[in-house]
Amino acid sequence: MVKFTCNVKQYRVAKKLTQAELSDFTGVRRETIGRLENAQYVPSLELGFKLRGS
């Protein structure tokens, strides 16, 4: 799971999204995206699928 959370920022930057834009798309707070990027939060299965589809 840690490998997934550490790659969130790579994927977000590659798609040229800000944390705010990704949070709007997934329906979570921007702070949650930051915590995901810093491996401080384990996403639910639903959020994981939303992140994958972003």
Short mmCIF file of C-alpha atoms in Angstrom, two decimals:
data_model
loop_
_atom_site.label_atom_id
_atom_site.label_comp_id
_atom_site.label_asym_id
_atom_site.label_seq_id
_atom_site.Cartn_x
_atom_site.Cartn_y
_atom_site.Cartn_z
CA MET A 1 0.00 0.00 0.00
CA VAL A 2 2.83 2.44 0.73
CA LYS A 3 4.06 2.14 -2.86
CA PHE A 4 0.64 3.28 -4.12
CA THR A 5 0.47 6.28 -1.81
CA CYS A 6 4.00 7.38 -2.68
CA ASN A 7 3.14 7.44 -6.39
CA VAL A 8 0.09 9.70 -6.09
CA LYS A 9 2.17 12.84 -6.53
CA GLN A 10 3.99 11.41 -9.57
CA TYR A 11 0.70 10.61 -11.28
CA ARG A 12 -0.84 13.96 -10.34
CA VAL A 13 2.14 15.93 -11.67
CA ALA A 14 2.29 13.82 -14.84
CA LYS A 15 -1.35 14.72 -15.53
CA LYS A 16 -0.62 18.39 -14.76
CA LEU A 17 -3.13 18.57 -11.91
CA THR A 18 -2.90 20.57 -8.72
CA GLN A 19 -3.82 18.99 -5.40
CA ALA A 20 -6.98 21.11 -5.45
CA GLU A 21 -7.97 19.90 -8.92
CA LEU A 22 -7.42 16.27 -7.95
CA SER A 23 -9.38 16.76 -4.74
CA ASP A 24 -12.29 18.25 -6.71
CA PHE A 25 -12.25 15.29 -9.10
CA THR A 26 -12.15 12.68 -6.33
CA GLY A 27 -14.46 14.45 -3.89
CA VAL A 28 -12.01 14.57 -0.99
CA ARG A 29 -10.34 17.51 0.73
CA ARG A 30 -7.07 18.86 -0.64
CA GLU A 31 -5.45 18.01 2.68
CA THR A 32 -6.32 14.34 2.08
CA ILE A 33 -4.46 14.42 -1.24
CA GLY A 34 -1.44 15.87 0.56
CA ARG A 35 -1.59 13.15 3.19
CA LEU A 36 -1.81 10.50 0.46
CA GLU A 37 1.25 11.94 -1.25
CA ASN A 38 3.17 11.81 2.04
CA ALA A 39 2.04 8.23 2.83
CA GLN A 40 0.13 9.43 5.92
CA TYR A 41 -3.26 8.17 4.77
CA VAL A 42 -4.49 4.84 3.43
CA PRO A 43 -7.22 5.41 0.84
CA SER A 44 -10.45 3.47 0.75
CA LEU A 45 -11.00 1.15 -2.16
CA GLU A 46 -13.48 3.65 -3.63
CA LEU A 47 -10.98 6.51 -3.42
CA GLY A 48 -8.27 4.30 -4.91
CA PHE A 49 -10.45 3.68 -7.96
CA LYS A 50 -11.25 7.39 -8.28
CA LEU A 51 -7.55 8.23 -8.15
CA ARG A 52 -6.77 5.61 -10.76
CA GLY A 53 -9.39 7.04 -13.09
CA SER A 54 -8.28 10.66 -12.73
#
